[in-house]
Amino acid sequence: MAILPLVYEPAAVLKKVAEPVVDFNDELQVLINDMFDTMYANNGCGLAAPQIGKSLSLSVIDTKGKGLEKIVIINPVIIETRGEHEMEAGCLSIPGSYAIIKRPAWVKVKAQDATGKFFEIEGEGLLGECLQHEIDHLNGKLFVDYLSSLKRKILTEKSRKIRKRLKRNN
Ligand code: NI
């Protein structure tokens, strides 16, 4: 078990398309376990590998946050969407900042599991939001990229100030 250090906006790794996972080996399984530990330690419901500084197309999700519904999506692609809804988004890479984002209400995703096997997963509500948010991370996109440049600037600067303050207090 290991809790990995998070990387924060504006780190370059968060803004590029993640490399595909090709080796489904023991090392990958250790990374997946560490990513779940890191996500739970930070009270997140999703974590993408770029958020711990690794440019790999891999995300972990648990919308309940209790270790009972662990989802791993590797090399995921959204293959179908339906509807539209608005939901408040936040991100461990931009702590302290939130915004309402408009997205498809339902998505179907094709991905590989930790062994490399392909599967499909559908989700709406929080799971649908989480799937889209984590796949965005793998495409180098953050939730603030959906906002106007002014709003994006306000939110990212707010988060940078919060992080600076936390660092000083530690
Ligand atoms: Ni995020």
XYZ file of C-alpha atoms and ligand atoms in Angstrom:
171
model
C 0.000 0.000 0.000
C 1.267 3.418 -0.922
C -0.237 6.849 -1.085
C 1.322 8.630 -4.037
C 1.945 12.388 -4.254
C -0.592 14.242 -6.398
C 0.397 16.634 -9.144
C -1.554 19.830 -9.563
C -2.665 22.131 -12.313
C -0.713 23.580 -14.238
C 1.573 20.482 -14.439
C 2.326 19.599 -18.071
C 1.457 15.905 -17.546
C -2.168 16.916 -16.868
C -2.397 18.671 -20.216
C -1.220 16.000 -22.606
C -2.814 12.878 -24.024
C -1.781 9.902 -21.864
C 0.238 7.033 -23.360
C -1.677 3.791 -23.931
C -1.103 0.958 -21.470
C 0.506 -2.007 -23.275
C 1.910 -4.181 -20.466
C -0.726 -5.702 -18.202
C 1.790 -6.976 -15.665
C 2.297 -7.103 -11.887
C 3.768 -3.617 -11.913
C 0.505 -2.299 -13.375
C -1.489 -4.073 -10.642
C 0.685 -2.431 -7.946
C 0.126 0.960 -9.577
C -3.658 0.368 -9.670
C -3.695 -0.582 -5.957
C -1.626 2.495 -5.079
C -3.952 4.703 -7.129
C -6.993 3.398 -5.208
C -5.155 4.028 -1.900
C -4.266 7.538 -3.064
C -7.816 8.256 -4.209
C -9.364 7.097 -0.909
C -6.760 8.998 1.141
C -7.777 12.180 -0.691
C -11.538 11.485 -0.493
C -11.836 11.392 -4.287
C -14.271 9.307 -6.328
C -11.892 9.021 -9.278
C -8.189 9.314 -10.036
C -6.364 9.258 -13.358
C -2.706 8.223 -13.705
C -1.604 11.690 -14.960
C -2.763 13.053 -11.581
C 0.043 11.131 -9.917
C 2.474 12.221 -12.611
C 2.248 9.147 -14.855
C 1.270 9.647 -18.476
C -0.673 6.372 -18.773
C -4.215 5.773 -20.017
C -5.496 4.399 -16.722
C -8.092 5.640 -14.234
C -9.645 4.265 -11.081
C -13.185 5.108 -9.964
C -15.315 4.420 -6.911
C -18.360 6.687 -6.712
C -19.277 5.374 -3.244
C -15.731 5.802 -1.930
C -15.924 2.738 0.305
C -13.867 0.191 -1.582
C -16.952 -1.836 -2.506
C -17.359 -0.718 -6.111
C -13.862 -0.407 -7.503
C -13.777 0.311 -11.238
C -10.572 0.297 -13.292
C -10.658 1.664 -16.837
C -7.590 1.238 -19.021
C -7.262 2.733 -22.523
C -10.923 3.812 -22.270
C -12.964 5.295 -25.119
C -16.464 6.787 -24.952
C -18.449 4.939 -27.638
C -21.946 6.359 -27.065
C -23.546 9.276 -25.248
C -27.135 10.337 -24.556
C -28.886 13.404 -23.233
C -27.399 16.303 -21.399
C -27.186 17.368 -17.775
C -25.406 19.831 -15.536
C -23.394 18.791 -12.534
C -20.932 20.396 -10.165
C -17.382 19.326 -10.971
C -14.309 19.377 -8.786
C -10.891 17.786 -9.169
C -8.065 16.641 -6.875
C -5.661 18.415 -9.242
C -7.432 21.772 -8.702
C -8.300 21.577 -4.991
C -10.822 24.037 -3.602
C -12.362 25.002 -6.959
C -15.738 23.853 -8.257
C -17.942 24.726 -11.223
C -21.130 23.582 -12.913
C -20.327 21.752 -16.153
C -22.718 20.645 -18.894
C -22.104 17.122 -20.229
C -23.928 14.155 -21.730
C -26.170 12.591 -19.073
C -25.342 8.985 -20.017
C -22.252 7.394 -21.523
C -21.130 3.996 -22.690
C -17.400 3.331 -22.413
C -15.227 0.606 -23.866
C -12.069 -0.096 -21.886
C -9.661 -2.793 -20.783
C -9.445 -4.187 -17.260
C -6.279 -4.829 -15.236
C -5.679 -8.073 -17.155
C -6.115 -6.434 -20.573
C -9.580 -7.876 -21.194
C -12.003 -5.560 -23.036
C -15.306 -4.681 -21.382
C -18.051 -2.084 -21.644
C -19.488 0.012 -18.860
C -22.468 2.375 -18.916
C -23.164 5.126 -16.451
C -25.381 8.093 -15.689
C -25.554 10.469 -12.737
C -22.407 10.488 -10.633
C -20.921 7.437 -12.375
C -21.532 8.971 -15.816
C -19.918 12.198 -14.657
C -16.974 10.360 -13.127
C -16.343 8.247 -16.245
C -16.296 11.380 -18.417
C -14.155 13.376 -15.985
C -11.541 10.603 -15.706
C -11.457 9.989 -19.465
C -11.019 13.743 -19.975
C -7.917 13.521 -17.742
C -6.479 10.864 -20.067
C -7.054 13.227 -22.993
C -5.265 16.073 -21.237
C -8.467 17.910 -20.397
C -9.492 19.374 -17.021
C -12.984 20.453 -15.972
C -11.924 24.114 -16.043
C -11.290 23.729 -19.791
C -15.092 23.737 -20.245
C -15.274 27.260 -18.807
C -14.595 30.690 -20.277
C -10.936 31.723 -20.079
C -11.789 34.331 -17.425
C -13.605 31.842 -15.203
C -10.819 29.289 -15.738
C -8.247 31.852 -14.639
C -10.221 32.784 -11.512
C -10.671 29.138 -10.469
C -7.095 28.012 -11.123
C -5.642 31.043 -9.322
C -7.959 30.434 -6.367
C -6.732 26.845 -6.190
C -3.065 27.885 -6.438
C -3.585 30.297 -3.522
C -5.252 27.594 -1.412
C -2.354 25.219 -2.115
C 0.228 27.842 -1.224
C -1.550 28.492 2.063
C -1.705 24.761 2.870
C 2.008 24.415 2.118
C 2.843 27.283 4.474
C 0.813 25.729 7.289
C 2.481 22.329 6.985
Ni -10.006 15.289 -11.799
